[in-house]
Amino acid sequence: MCQTHVLRVTAAKAPFEKASIERRALRPDDVAIDIKFSGICHSDIHSAHGDWAGGIFPMVPGHEITGIVTAVGERVKTFAVGDRVGVGCYVDSCGACEYCLRGEEQHCAKGFVATYNSLDYDGNPTYGGYSQHIVVTERFVVRIPDRLALDAASPLLCAGITTYAPLKRWKAGPGKRIAILGMGGLGHVAIQFAHAMGAEVTVLSRAKDKASEALRFGADHYYSTVDPETFNDLAGRFDLILNTVSANIDVDLYLSLLRVDGTLVNVGAPAEPSQYNVFSLIMSRRSIAGSLVGGLPETQEMLDFAAAHDIVPQIEVIRAEQVDEAYDRILRSDVRYRFVIDISSL
Ligand code: NAP
Ligand code: ZN
């Protein structure tokens, strides 16, 4: 067992406080990690604010973890002390169901164990990356390529895989017109992946002042969604819209931007149900879909792809005592484009 300092909230919407918890003693398949950086995902806010049902408090959020291996269990084969590693959104799954066997642990039939706000298979609450150390089963640890810095790489562990996986599944590539809706933590990484995959990329954002940054990330076009002309100009244009917005959108309005057979894929996860008119689908054989992070093999593939294509999240590194302020700023969309906690400040 090892004591580790954490940042936790004791109730929904409570401010963060420093505390200490115990990490489990190393099991034969475990990797112990000294956490260096932890990104702040909007899902951390949904969870810590109790937006989604079933919050477990006290809660230590954080599922964009990078760090250095400090110890390995006797059966660990792929990692050694000193390795640069990452941990994403989940830390266990059954390993035996059809989904786990094909590397889609996020769809584990038994239910995966999330990195925080979850119970592990022994019934103990899990605590995430806003902490100095974590102990994780080898299967859920990925390698950070040497070309990626540990601070800028951390958002890839969630924002990266959550956007890479659907872009690949819905075949973003040459000849495809892709819209990235919302240019926050997920959105700004999605632009880079879609561009690197060879698609024609359009950014749809409320902001009027992010165009030059969007183009720098690889977008071909930028439209502000507060401008009603946008929806006339772009009617029937896209093969795929990747919706990264953390709030409900006007689904019919965005479906009208899809061509025949186009798909609106939701990764943004507001708590409230949304509505649409079935005729928005029927008349042009359109689809609505969703996508949840991605499996472990694909997470490693995404990291290697990011390293090979110089895909780097744009981050603002903050200290532990700035997390409450960072949450407020994310809720005001005042972030360019991901806050990352320097864990040495904890
Ligand atoms: P973020 O950095 O806050 O970005 C969300 C963006 O959505 C904002 O930058 C803003 O973009 C837009 N937005 C926010 N509020 C809006 C509103 N009321 N109306 C219209 N647009 C609005 O959040 P994130 O970390 O990228 O996460 C985005 C969402 O994805 C969250 O709901 C999160 O829980 C979810 N998520 C899902 C998965 C998954 O596996 N499916 C994984 C990770 C995160 P503009 O200012 O450019 O318009
Ligand atoms: Zn996340």
Coordinates of N, CA, C and O and ligand atoms in Angstrom, one line a residue, residues 41 43 63-64 89 158, ligand 2:
C41 N -10.7 16.9 -18.4 CA -11.7 16.7 -19.4 C -13.0 17.3 -18.9 O -13.3 17.3 -17.7
S43 N -15.7 15.8 -19.0 CA -16.4 14.7 -18.3 C -16.0 14.8 -16.8 O -16.8 14.3 -16.0
H63 N -8.7 11.3 -16.0 CA -8.5 10.1 -16.8 C -7.7 10.5 -18.0 O -7.9 9.9 -19.1
E64 N -6.8 11.5 -17.8 CA -5.9 11.8 -18.9 C -4.5 11.9 -18.2 O -4.0 12.9 -17.9
C89 N -9.3 6.2 -19.7 CA -10.6 6.3 -19.0 C -11.0 5.1 -18.2 O -12.0 5.2 -17.4
C158 N -7.8 10.8 -23.3 CA -9.2 10.8 -23.5 C -9.6 11.5 -24.7 O -10.2 11.0 -25.7
Ligands
ZN2 ZN -12.5 12.5 -20.8

